[in-house]
Amino acid sequence: MKAIATALMVMSFLWAADLALSQPGTGSRPVGQHDFPHTVRVRLWYLHPSPTLKLVADPGRARVRKCASCAETGFAALTLRAVGSRIQIEADKSSTQDVHVAGTYRVSPGSAPTLKADFPIDIRANEGHLLVTASMPMDEYIAGVLAGETGTFKSDEALKAMAVTARTYAMHFGSRHALDGFDFCDSTHCQNLRISDATPRLRKIVEATASEVLWYDGEPAATYYHANCGGTTEDGRFILGNDEQRAPYLKQHSDTYCVRNGTSQWGSEVSKHELQRALAAEGVNVPGQLRSVTVLQRTPSGRVEFVTVAGSHSIIVPGLTFRSAIGHNIGWDRLKSNWYDVQVQGDKIVFHGRGSGHGVGLCQVGAEVMGEEGRSYREILAFYYPGTRLGVSAQGTQWQQLSSEDVVLFTTHPERDHLLLPLATRLMHEAEENTGLVYISSAKLKVYATVAAFRDATGEPGWVAASTRGNTIRMQPSDVLQDAGTLETTLRHELLHMLIEEHAKPGTALWLREGLVLYLAQPNGSTRTGGNFESISALEKALRSPASEQQMREAYADALARVSKLVAQNGRETLIRWLQEGLPPGQ
Ligand SMILES: [Zn+2]
Ligand SMILES: [Zn+2]
């Protein structure tokens, strides 16, 4: 979001920023809990936790602890059963809250194949199911992901490319399930993991790329991948939202490799009734009876961006929502990609399309063809993620990480920037007192080495001091802001934004979010007049993409004036409630 000098009064407005309609949370990883990324905690059987588990030790080589502080003992075989949130240990008829197993052993949930394990697992019970979290080396995890995600790959180079891609993806997204006490689930929500199918060949492939990651701007890149692009990859911004808008390596380009394997065209159909139910299950209610579906708008690559679904009247549905509704509720094989034509035939909706998956980043079929044609994994990665660099440490910039309870600071100059930690902590407490809201996640402060580095990395003009997406605040160097006298005001503004965005009802108007931040950041909540904008929609547009710094300044003043007036009429608490619940009609 934006930063602004406090003294909006005198309009000493030095910086503003682009206004990403950010969705909070790209998943910054918590630090200091375990040695991620060397070890990762994976929830096994995530989608289908079992009520029972059988464990069989390699003779003499496995150990168990029947509570966190219990002594370790050897075992030959164990049967565990979840009863509510307790674990019953069958042999000794005892029950406990948690069981910890280490060494080498086999574990079988009954419904899924037996897993040969040489990593520790922690077991808990919840609502009659056993929740199993494995701690394994990252590279063991990657070998299991290769088994799950690259079933048919023949080329070693393509597999190596996928190993780097999967490792980078894991590091980019960090701990997606941190709140539940693990890093990744074993389903396609994170990456499809099949530890039991990790072959010696896959392990060798992973080892050949040990620790190699694709970097962009000092961070692991967002290495999305998909099955088959159908001949043209998709620009990342169409599926990732604004958080990833500045991932310039995820761009649309033609892929002549995957199409060499023949056509990737497909056809499928769903009944109107089935489709209407699938949409409803996804929260999209078609009025009356579903009559037709037409493509409203396509992305430049040709993929469907919006469809119009007509019932008693028409509604517009984003292509991604449309596809996931069908995928979740009917089957992912029905609409394999977002690249299709649609027709109505009687009571059926008929699709003809090409490709498989979202089309962003690496195309697996294309990568496999490149590998078979003798291209190296480096060439494959450079083709699908142009502009990234392959390396074992952050390329370009050496980032260091400092952290406190509430703040994680990424800096290239710890001696220069370390004071930001206590400052940010104080401002976060101040913001919580000021609003009565509580931060849900810790703040990630990323302080760039120079103004130029900030500009290059964020794409912001030099008059922008900082910008916030989700819980990540990117800032100009602290000494530059200090010299300009705006360090504290900048950070206060951004941290307030983070808090407001965490609690704002999705879809809340920008003027309310921005105006509230400006209002709360003022030392003395005085009311201002504004109102240069003839309509709310003109104001929203100016906030979203201002034509100039001047227009941005006016838009801020207008947003602040509107919020100040509402606070004067209704009180601050009411405004904060409206932020969370939505504005009442007529406001
Ligand atoms: Zn997951
Ligand atoms: Zn392709």
Coordinates of C-alpha atoms and ligand atoms in Angstrom, one line a residue:
M1 CA 0.0 0.0 0.0
K2 CA 1.3 3.4 0.6
A3 CA 3.3 5.5 2.9
I4 CA 2.8 9.1 3.6
A5 CA 4.3 11.8 5.7
T6 CA 2.1 12.3 8.8
A7 CA 1.6 15.9 8.1
L8 CA -1.0 15.6 5.6
M9 CA -2.3 18.8 7.1
V10 CA 0.4 20.7 5.4
M11 CA 0.5 18.3 2.5
S12 CA 4.1 17.5 3.0
F13 CA 3.2 14.4 1.2
L14 CA 6.4 12.8 0.0
W15 CA 5.5 9.3 -0.8
A16 CA 2.6 7.2 -1.9
A17 CA 2.6 3.8 -3.5
D18 CA 0.8 1.7 -5.8
L19 CA -2.3 0.3 -4.2
A20 CA -2.4 -3.4 -4.6
L21 CA -5.7 -4.8 -3.6
S22 CA -3.7 -7.1 -1.6
Q23 CA -5.0 -10.3 -0.2
P24 CA -3.3 -10.7 3.2
G25 CA -0.8 -13.5 3.6
T26 CA 1.6 -14.8 1.1
G27 CA 2.9 -17.1 3.7
S28 CA 5.9 -15.7 5.3
R29 CA 7.4 -18.4 7.4
P30 CA 7.7 -18.3 11.1
V31 CA 11.3 -18.4 12.2
G32 CA 13.1 -20.0 15.1
Q33 CA 10.7 -22.9 15.4
H34 CA 12.6 -25.5 13.6
D35 CA 15.4 -25.4 11.0
F36 CA 13.2 -24.9 8.0
P37 CA 14.1 -25.2 5.1
H38 CA 16.6 -28.0 6.0
T39 CA 13.9 -29.9 7.7
V40 CA 10.2 -29.7 6.9
R41 CA 7.2 -30.8 8.9
V42 CA 4.7 -32.6 6.7
R43 CA 1.2 -33.6 7.6
L44 CA 0.7 -37.1 6.3
W45 CA -2.7 -38.4 5.1
Y46 CA -3.9 -34.8 5.4
L47 CA -7.1 -35.2 3.4
H48 CA -8.0 -38.6 4.9
P49 CA -6.7 -38.9 8.4
S50 CA -7.1 -42.4 9.7
P51 CA -8.7 -43.4 13.1
T52 CA -6.0 -46.1 13.5
L53 CA -2.4 -46.6 12.8
K54 CA -0.2 -49.7 12.9
L55 CA 3.5 -49.3 13.5
V56 CA 6.0 -52.1 13.0
A57 CA 9.6 -51.5 13.9
D58 CA 12.7 -52.6 12.0
P59 CA 13.9 -55.0 14.7
G60 CA 15.7 -53.0 17.3
R61 CA 15.8 -49.8 15.3
A62 CA 12.7 -47.8 16.3
R63 CA 11.8 -46.0 19.5
V64 CA 8.6 -44.5 20.9
R65 CA 7.8 -41.9 23.5
K66 CA 4.2 -42.1 24.8
C67 CA 4.1 -38.4 25.7
A68 CA 6.2 -35.4 25.1
S69 CA 8.2 -35.7 28.3
C70 CA 8.1 -39.5 28.5
A71 CA 11.2 -41.6 28.3
E72 CA 12.0 -43.3 25.0
T73 CA 11.5 -47.0 24.8
G74 CA 12.0 -49.6 22.1
F75 CA 9.0 -51.3 20.5
A76 CA 8.3 -54.1 18.0
A77 CA 4.8 -53.3 17.0
L78 CA 2.2 -50.7 18.1
T79 CA -1.5 -50.2 17.3
L80 CA -2.9 -46.7 18.0
R81 CA -6.5 -45.7 17.9
A82 CA -8.0 -42.2 18.1
V83 CA -10.7 -41.8 20.7
G84 CA -11.9 -38.2 20.6
S85 CA -8.7 -36.2 21.1
R86 CA -6.9 -39.0 23.0
I87 CA -4.8 -41.8 21.6
Q88 CA -5.4 -45.3 22.8
I89 CA -2.3 -47.5 22.8
E90 CA -3.8 -51.0 22.2
A91 CA -1.1 -53.2 23.9
D92 CA -1.1 -51.6 27.3
K93 CA -4.7 -50.2 27.2
S94 CA -3.3 -46.9 28.2
S95 CA -4.3 -43.6 26.6
T96 CA -2.3 -40.4 26.0
Q97 CA -2.4 -37.1 24.1
D98 CA 0.6 -37.5 21.9
V99 CA 2.9 -40.2 20.7
H100 CA 6.4 -39.7 19.1
V101 CA 8.1 -42.3 17.0
A102 CA 11.6 -42.3 15.7
G103 CA 14.1 -44.6 14.0
T104 CA 13.2 -46.9 11.1
Y105 CA 9.8 -48.5 11.0
R106 CA 6.7 -49.0 8.9
V107 CA 3.5 -47.2 9.5
S108 CA 0.2 -48.1 8.1
P109 CA -3.1 -46.3 8.3
G110 CA -5.1 -49.2 7.0
S111 CA -6.7 -47.3 4.1
A112 CA -3.5 -46.1 2.4
P113 CA -0.3 -48.0 1.4
T114 CA 2.2 -48.8 4.2
L115 CA 4.9 -46.2 4.5
K116 CA 8.5 -47.1 5.2
A117 CA 9.8 -44.4 7.4
D118 CA 13.2 -43.4 8.6
F119 CA 12.1 -40.0 9.9
P120 CA 10.5 -39.0 13.2
I121 CA 6.7 -38.6 13.4
D122 CA 4.5 -36.9 16.0
I123 CA 1.0 -38.2 16.4
R124 CA -2.0 -36.4 18.0
A125 CA -5.7 -37.2 17.9
N126 CA -8.5 -34.9 16.9
E127 CA -12.2 -35.8 16.6
G128 CA -11.5 -39.5 16.3
H129 CA -8.7 -39.1 13.8
L130 CA -4.9 -39.5 14.1
L131 CA -3.0 -36.5 12.9
V132 CA 0.5 -37.5 11.8
T133 CA 3.3 -35.0 11.3
A134 CA 6.6 -36.2 9.9
S135 CA 9.8 -34.2 10.2
M136 CA 12.0 -35.0 7.2
P137 CA 14.9 -33.5 5.4
M138 CA 13.8 -31.1 2.7
D139 CA 15.4 -33.3 0.0
E140 CA 13.6 -36.3 1.2
Y141 CA 10.4 -34.3 0.9
I142 CA 11.4 -33.2 -2.6
A143 CA 12.0 -36.8 -3.7
G144 CA 8.5 -37.6 -2.5
V145 CA 7.1 -34.6 -4.4
L146 CA 8.8 -35.8 -7.6
A147 CA 7.1 -39.2 -7.1
G148 CA 3.8 -37.4 -6.6
E149 CA 4.0 -34.7 -9.3
T150 CA 6.1 -36.2 -12.1
G151 CA 4.7 -39.7 -12.5
T152 CA 5.5 -40.1 -16.2
F153 CA 8.8 -38.2 -16.6
K154 CA 11.5 -40.1 -18.4
S155 CA 14.1 -37.4 -18.9
D156 CA 16.6 -36.9 -16.0
E157 CA 17.1 -33.3 -16.9
A158 CA 13.4 -32.6 -16.8
L159 CA 13.3 -34.3 -13.4
K160 CA 16.1 -32.2 -12.2
A161 CA 14.3 -29.1 -13.4
M162 CA 11.2 -30.3 -11.4
A163 CA 13.4 -31.0 -8.4
V164 CA 14.6 -27.4 -8.4
T165 CA 11.1 -26.1 -9.1
A166 CA 9.5 -28.1 -6.3
R167 CA 12.2 -27.1 -3.8
T168 CA 12.0 -23.4 -4.8
Y169 CA 8.2 -23.5 -4.5
A170 CA 8.4 -25.0 -1.0
M171 CA 10.9 -22.3 0.0
H172 CA 8.9 -19.5 -1.5
F173 CA 5.7 -20.4 0.2
G174 CA 7.4 -21.4 3.4
S175 CA 5.2 -22.7 6.1
R176 CA 1.7 -22.7 4.7
H177 CA 0.2 -24.5 7.6
A178 CA 2.2 -22.9 10.4
L179 CA -0.9 -22.1 12.4
D180 CA -1.6 -25.9 12.6
G181 CA 1.9 -26.7 13.6
F182 CA 3.3 -28.0 10.3
D183 CA 4.8 -26.7 7.1
F184 CA 3.1 -28.6 4.2
C185 CA 0.3 -31.0 3.8
D186 CA 0.8 -34.0 1.5
S187 CA -2.0 -33.0 -0.9
T188 CA -2.0 -30.9 -4.0
H189 CA -2.9 -28.0 -1.8
C190 CA 0.8 -27.7 -1.1
Q191 CA 2.5 -30.3 -3.4
N192 CA 1.4 -33.8 -3.9
L193 CA 3.7 -36.0 -1.8
R194 CA 4.2 -39.8 -2.3
I195 CA 7.0 -40.7 0.0
S196 CA 6.4 -44.4 -0.4
D197 CA 7.0 -44.0 -4.2
A198 CA 10.3 -42.1 -3.9
T199 CA 12.7 -44.3 -5.8
P200 CA 16.5 -44.4 -5.6
R201 CA 16.5 -42.8 -9.0
L202 CA 14.4 -39.9 -7.8
R203 CA 16.6 -39.5 -4.7
K204 CA 19.7 -39.4 -7.0
I205 CA 18.0 -36.7 -9.1
V206 CA 17.3 -34.6 -6.0
E207 CA 20.9 -35.1 -4.8
A208 CA 22.2 -33.9 -8.1
T209 CA 20.5 -30.6 -7.6
A210 CA 21.1 -30.5 -3.8
S211 CA 20.1 -27.2 -2.3
E212 CA 19.7 -25.5 -5.7
V213 CA 17.0 -22.9 -5.8
L214 CA 15.7 -20.4 -8.3
W215 CA 16.2 -16.9 -7.0
Y216 CA 14.6 -13.6 -7.9
D217 CA 15.5 -10.4 -6.2
G218 CA 17.1 -12.3 -3.3
E219 CA 14.1 -14.5 -2.6
P220 CA 13.1 -18.0 -3.8
A221 CA 10.9 -17.4 -6.8
A222 CA 7.2 -18.3 -7.0
T223 CA 7.8 -21.3 -9.2
Y224 CA 4.3 -22.3 -10.2
Y225 CA 4.1 -25.3 -12.5
H226 CA 1.3 -27.2 -14.3
A227 CA 0.8 -30.3 -16.4
N228 CA 0.5 -28.9 -19.9
C229 CA 0.2 -25.3 -21.1
G230 CA -1.3 -26.3 -24.5
G231 CA 1.2 -24.2 -26.4
T232 CA 1.1 -20.8 -24.6
T233 CA 1.9 -20.3 -20.9
E234 CA -0.2 -17.9 -18.9
D235 CA 0.9 -14.6 -17.2
G236 CA 1.1 -15.1 -13.5
R237 CA -1.1 -12.1 -12.6
F238 CA -4.2 -13.9 -13.9
I239 CA -4.1 -16.6 -11.3
L240 CA -2.0 -15.3 -8.5
G241 CA -3.7 -12.0 -7.7
N242 CA -1.7 -8.9 -6.9
D243 CA 0.7 -10.5 -4.4
E244 CA 2.6 -12.0 -7.3
Q245 CA 2.0 -9.3 -9.8
R246 CA 5.6 -8.4 -9.7
A247 CA 6.9 -11.9 -10.6
P248 CA 8.1 -10.9 -14.0
Y249 CA 9.4 -14.4 -14.6
L250 CA 5.9 -15.7 -14.8
K251 CA 4.9 -14.3 -18.1
Q252 CA 2.9 -15.4 -21.1
H253 CA 5.1 -17.0 -23.8
S254 CA 4.6 -19.5 -26.5
D255 CA 5.8 -23.1 -25.8
T256 CA 6.7 -25.0 -29.0
Y257 CA 7.9 -28.0 -26.9
C258 CA 4.7 -29.3 -25.4
V259 CA 2.8 -29.1 -28.6
R260 CA 5.3 -31.5 -30.3
N261 CA 3.8 -34.3 -28.2
G262 CA 0.6 -33.9 -30.2
T263 CA -2.6 -32.2 -29.4
S264 CA -3.6 -31.5 -25.9
Q265 CA -7.2 -30.8 -26.9
W266 CA -10.0 -32.2 -24.8
G267 CA -13.8 -32.2 -24.7
S268 CA -16.1 -32.7 -21.8
E269 CA -19.6 -31.9 -20.6
V270 CA -21.6 -31.3 -17.5
S271 CA -25.3 -31.1 -17.0
K272 CA -26.8 -27.8 -16.3
H273 CA -28.2 -29.1 -13.0
E274 CA -24.8 -30.5 -12.0
L275 CA -23.1 -27.2 -12.8
Q276 CA -25.6 -25.1 -10.9
R277 CA -25.1 -27.3 -7.8
A278 CA -21.3 -27.2 -8.2
L279 CA -21.4 -23.4 -8.4
A280 CA -23.7 -23.2 -5.4
A281 CA -21.4 -25.4 -3.4
E282 CA -18.7 -22.8 -4.1
G283 CA -20.9 -19.9 -3.0
V284 CA -22.0 -18.8 -6.5
N285 CA -25.8 -18.8 -6.6
V286 CA -27.3 -18.7 -10.1
P287 CA -30.7 -17.1 -9.9
G288 CA -33.5 -19.3 -11.1
Q289 CA -32.5 -22.2 -13.3
L290 CA -29.2 -22.2 -15.0
R291 CA -29.8 -21.8 -18.7
S292 CA -26.5 -21.0 -20.3
V293 CA -22.8 -20.2 -19.9
T294 CA -20.9 -17.9 -22.3
V295 CA -17.3 -16.6 -22.2
L296 CA -17.3 -12.9 -21.3
Q297 CA -13.7 -12.1 -21.4
R298 CA -10.4 -13.9 -22.1
T299 CA -6.8 -13.1 -21.0
P300 CA -4.3 -12.2 -23.7
S301 CA -3.2 -15.9 -23.8
G302 CA -6.8 -16.9 -24.7
R303 CA -7.8 -18.4 -21.4
V304 CA -11.1 -17.6 -19.9
E305 CA -11.0 -14.7 -17.4
F306 CA -14.8 -14.3 -16.8
V307 CA -17.9 -16.2 -17.9
T308 CA -21.5 -15.1 -17.9
V309 CA -23.8 -17.6 -16.3
A310 CA -27.5 -17.0 -17.1
G311 CA -30.4 -18.1 -15.0
S312 CA -33.5 -15.9 -14.5
H313 CA -30.9 -13.2 -14.9
S314 CA -27.2 -13.2 -15.6
I315 CA -24.2 -13.2 -13.3
I316 CA -20.5 -12.8 -14.0
V317 CA -18.2 -15.5 -12.6
P318 CA -14.4 -15.3 -12.6
G319 CA -13.0 -18.1 -14.8
L320 CA -10.9 -19.4 -11.9
T321 CA -13.9 -19.7 -9.6
F322 CA -15.9 -21.4 -12.4
R323 CA -13.1 -24.0 -12.9
S324 CA -12.6 -24.7 -9.2
A325 CA -16.3 -25.1 -8.6
I326 CA -16.4 -27.8 -11.3
G327 CA -13.1 -29.3 -10.1
H328 CA -14.0 -29.5 -6.4
N329 CA -17.6 -30.6 -6.9
I330 CA -17.7 -32.6 -10.1
G331 CA -14.1 -33.5 -11.0
W332 CA -10.9 -31.8 -12.2
D333 CA -11.1 -33.9 -15.4
R334 CA -14.2 -32.0 -16.6
L335 CA -12.5 -28.6 -17.0
K336 CA -8.8 -29.5 -17.3
S337 CA -7.7 -25.9 -18.0
N338 CA -9.1 -22.4 -18.3
W339 CA -8.5 -22.5 -22.1
Y340 CA -11.8 -23.6 -23.6
D341 CA -14.9 -22.8 -25.6
V342 CA -18.3 -23.4 -24.2
Q343 CA -21.6 -24.3 -25.9
V344 CA -25.0 -25.2 -24.7
Q345 CA -26.5 -28.4 -26.0
G346 CA -29.9 -29.2 -24.6
D347 CA -29.5 -29.7 -20.9
K348 CA -25.8 -30.0 -21.2
I349 CA -22.9 -27.5 -21.1
V350 CA -20.2 -28.7 -23.5
F351 CA -16.6 -27.6 -23.3
H352 CA -13.8 -27.9 -25.9
G353 CA -10.4 -26.9 -24.6
R354 CA -6.7 -27.5 -24.6
G355 CA -3.9 -27.9 -22.0
S356 CA -4.2 -29.0 -18.5
G357 CA -3.7 -26.9 -15.4
H358 CA -3.4 -23.2 -14.9
G359 CA -0.7 -22.6 -17.4
V360 CA 1.6 -20.5 -15.2
G361 CA 5.3 -21.2 -14.9
L362 CA 6.8 -24.5 -15.9
C363 CA 4.9 -26.7 -18.3
Q364 CA 5.6 -30.3 -17.4
V365 CA 5.0 -31.8 -20.8
G366 CA 7.2 -29.1 -22.4
A367 CA 9.9 -29.6 -19.8
E368 CA 9.9 -33.3 -20.5
V369 CA 10.2 -32.7 -24.3
M370 CA 13.1 -30.2 -23.7
G371 CA 14.9 -32.8 -21.6
E372 CA 14.4 -35.6 -24.2
E373 CA 15.7 -33.2 -26.9
G374 CA 19.0 -32.9 -24.9
R375 CA 18.3 -29.6 -23.1
S376 CA 19.8 -29.3 -19.6
Y377 CA 17.8 -28.6 -16.6
R378 CA 19.3 -25.1 -16.4
E379 CA 18.0 -24.4 -19.9
I380 CA 14.6 -25.8 -19.0
L381 CA 14.4 -23.6 -16.0
A382 CA 15.6 -20.5 -17.9
F383 CA 12.9 -21.1 -20.5
Y384 CA 10.0 -21.3 -18.1
Y385 CA 11.2 -18.8 -15.5
P386 CA 13.1 -16.2 -17.5
G387 CA 15.1 -13.8 -15.4
T388 CA 15.5 -16.0 -12.3
R389 CA 18.9 -17.2 -11.3
L390 CA 19.9 -20.7 -10.2
G391 CA 22.0 -20.9 -7.1
V392 CA 22.5 -22.3 -3.7
S393 CA 22.4 -19.0 -1.9
A394 CA 20.5 -15.8 -2.5
Q395 CA 21.9 -14.4 -5.7
G396 CA 22.5 -10.7 -6.0
T397 CA 21.7 -9.7 -2.5
Q398 CA 22.7 -11.3 0.7
W399 CA 19.7 -11.1 3.0
Q400 CA 20.0 -11.6 6.7
Q401 CA 17.2 -12.2 9.0
L402 CA 16.6 -10.7 12.5
S403 CA 13.5 -11.4 14.4
S404 CA 11.6 -10.5 17.5
E405 CA 8.3 -11.9 18.7
D406 CA 6.1 -9.8 16.4
V407 CA 8.5 -8.8 13.6
V408 CA 10.8 -10.6 11.2
L409 CA 13.3 -8.2 9.6
F410 CA 15.1 -9.0 6.3
T411 CA 18.0 -6.7 5.7
T412 CA 21.2 -6.5 3.8
H413 CA 22.6 -4.1 6.5
P414 CA 21.8 -5.4 9.9
E415 CA 24.0 -2.8 11.7
R416 CA 22.0 -0.1 9.9
D417 CA 18.5 -1.5 10.2
H418 CA 18.4 -3.4 13.4
L419 CA 16.6 -0.6 15.3
L420 CA 13.6 -1.2 13.1
L421 CA 12.8 -4.2 15.2
P422 CA 12.0 -2.4 18.5
L423 CA 10.4 0.5 16.6
A424 CA 8.1 -1.8 14.6
T425 CA 7.1 -3.7 17.8
R426 CA 6.2 -0.4 19.6
L427 CA 4.2 0.8 16.6
M428 CA 2.3 -2.5 16.4
H429 CA 1.3 -2.3 20.0
E430 CA 0.3 1.3 19.5
A431 CA -1.8 0.3 16.5
E432 CA -3.5 -2.4 18.4
E433 CA -4.4 0.0 21.3
N434 CA -5.5 2.6 18.8
T435 CA -7.9 0.3 17.0
G436 CA -8.9 -2.5 19.5
L437 CA -7.8 -5.0 16.7
V438 CA -5.1 -7.5 17.1
Y439 CA -2.4 -8.5 14.6
I440 CA -3.1 -12.0 13.3
S441 CA 0.4 -12.6 11.9
S442 CA 3.8 -11.2 12.5
A443 CA 5.1 -8.5 10.3
K444 CA 7.8 -9.1 7.7
L445 CA 9.9 -6.1 7.1
K446 CA 12.1 -6.1 4.1
V447 CA 14.6 -3.2 3.9
Y448 CA 16.4 -2.7 0.7
A449 CA 20.1 -1.9 0.4
T450 CA 19.5 1.3 -1.6
V451 CA 16.7 3.3 -3.1
A452 CA 17.6 1.9 -6.5
A453 CA 17.3 -1.6 -5.2
F454 CA 14.0 -0.8 -3.7
R455 CA 12.8 0.7 -6.9
D456 CA 14.0 -2.2 -9.0
A457 CA 12.6 -4.8 -6.7
T458 CA 9.2 -3.3 -6.1
G459 CA 8.6 -1.3 -9.3
E460 CA 7.6 1.7 -7.1
P461 CA 8.7 5.1 -8.1
G462 CA 11.4 6.7 -5.9
W463 CA 8.9 8.9 -4.1
V464 CA 7.3 5.8 -2.6
A465 CA 8.8 5.1 0.8
A466 CA 7.3 1.7 1.4
S467 CA 4.6 -0.7 0.2
T468 CA 2.7 -3.4 1.9
R469 CA 1.3 -6.6 0.6
G470 CA -0.2 -9.1 3.0
N471 CA 2.1 -9.0 6.0
T472 CA 5.2 -8.0 4.0
I473 CA 6.3 -4.4 4.2
R474 CA 9.0 -3.5 1.7
M475 CA 10.9 -0.3 2.6
Q476 CA 13.5 2.1 1.3
P477 CA 16.8 2.0 3.4
S478 CA 16.1 3.1 7.0
D479 CA 18.8 5.8 6.9
V480 CA 17.2 7.4 3.8
L481 CA 13.8 7.6 5.6
Q482 CA 15.4 8.8 8.8
D483 CA 17.2 11.6 7.0
A484 CA 13.9 12.6 5.4
G485 CA 12.3 12.6 8.9
T486 CA 9.7 10.1 7.8
L487 CA 10.9 6.7 9.1
E488 CA 8.5 6.4 12.0
T489 CA 5.5 7.8 10.1
T490 CA 6.2 5.6 7.2
L491 CA 6.4 2.5 9.3
R492 CA 3.3 3.5 11.4
H493 CA 1.3 3.9 8.2
E494 CA 2.4 0.6 6.7
L495 CA 1.8 -1.3 10.0
L496 CA -1.6 0.2 10.4
H497 CA -2.4 -0.9 6.8
M498 CA -1.3 -4.4 7.6
L499 CA -3.6 -4.5 10.6
I500 CA -6.5 -2.9 8.7
E501 CA -6.1 -5.3 5.8
E502 CA -6.0 -8.3 8.1
H503 CA -9.4 -7.3 9.5
A504 CA -11.1 -5.7 6.6
K505 CA -14.1 -7.6 5.2
P506 CA -13.1 -8.8 1.7
G507 CA -14.1 -6.3 -0.9
T508 CA -14.2 -3.3 1.5
A509 CA -13.8 0.0 -0.4
L510 CA -10.3 1.3 -0.7
W511 CA -11.3 4.8 0.5
L512 CA -12.5 3.3 3.8
R513 CA -9.4 1.2 4.3
E514 CA -7.0 4.0 3.2
G515 CA -9.0 6.7 5.0
L516 CA -9.0 4.8 8.2
V517 CA -5.3 4.3 8.1
L518 CA -4.7 8.0 7.5
Y519 CA -7.2 8.9 10.2
L520 CA -5.6 6.6 12.7
A521 CA -2.1 7.7 11.9
Q522 CA -2.9 11.3 12.7
P523 CA -1.5 12.5 16.0
N524 CA -4.8 14.4 16.7
G525 CA -7.8 13.1 14.9
S526 CA -8.9 16.4 13.4
T527 CA -11.5 16.6 10.7
R528 CA -10.6 17.8 7.3
T529 CA -12.5 18.8 4.3
G530 CA -12.0 17.1 1.0
G531 CA -14.2 16.0 -1.8
N532 CA -12.5 16.7 -5.1
F533 CA -14.0 13.5 -6.5
E534 CA -17.4 13.6 -8.0
S535 CA -18.2 10.0 -7.1
I536 CA -17.0 7.1 -5.0
S537 CA -16.1 5.2 -8.1
A538 CA -13.8 8.0 -9.3
L539 CA -12.2 8.1 -5.9
E540 CA -11.7 4.3 -5.9
K541 CA -10.2 4.5 -9.3
A542 CA -7.8 7.2 -8.3
L543 CA -6.7 5.2 -5.2
R544 CA -6.3 2.1 -7.2
S545 CA -4.3 3.6 -10.1
P546 CA -3.6 7.3 -9.7
A547 CA -2.8 9.2 -12.8
S548 CA -0.2 11.2 -11.0
E549 CA 1.3 11.9 -7.6
Q550 CA -1.0 15.0 -7.4
Q551 CA -4.1 12.9 -8.0
M552 CA -3.0 10.3 -5.5
R553 CA -2.5 13.1 -2.9
E554 CA -6.0 14.4 -3.6
A555 CA -7.4 10.9 -3.4
Y556 CA -5.8 10.5 0.0
A557 CA -7.1 13.8 1.2
D558 CA -10.6 12.8 0.1
A559 CA -10.5 9.4 1.7
L560 CA -9.3 10.9 4.9
A561 CA -12.0 13.6 4.8
R562 CA -14.7 11.0 4.3
V563 CA -13.5 8.8 7.1
S564 CA -13.0 11.8 9.4
K565 CA -16.6 12.9 8.8
L566 CA -17.9 9.4 9.4
V567 CA -15.9 9.1 12.6
A568 CA -17.3 12.5 13.8
Q569 CA -20.8 11.3 13.1
N570 CA -20.6 7.6 14.3
G571 CA -17.5 7.2 16.4
R572 CA -14.3 5.4 15.8
E573 CA -15.5 2.1 17.1
T574 CA -18.4 2.0 14.7
L575 CA -16.1 2.7 11.8
I576 CA -13.8 -0.1 12.8
R577 CA -16.8 -2.4 13.0
W578 CA -17.9 -1.3 9.5
L579 CA -14.5 -2.2 8.3
Q580 CA -14.9 -5.7 9.6
E581 CA -18.6 -6.2 8.7
G582 CA -19.1 -3.9 5.7
L583 CA -20.5 -0.5 5.4
P584 CA -24.2 -0.2 6.1
P585 CA -26.3 0.7 3.1
G586 CA -26.3 4.4 2.2
Q587 CA -22.8 5.1 3.6
Ligands
ZN1 ZN -1.3 -27.7 2.1
ZN2 ZN 3.6 -26.1 -22.7

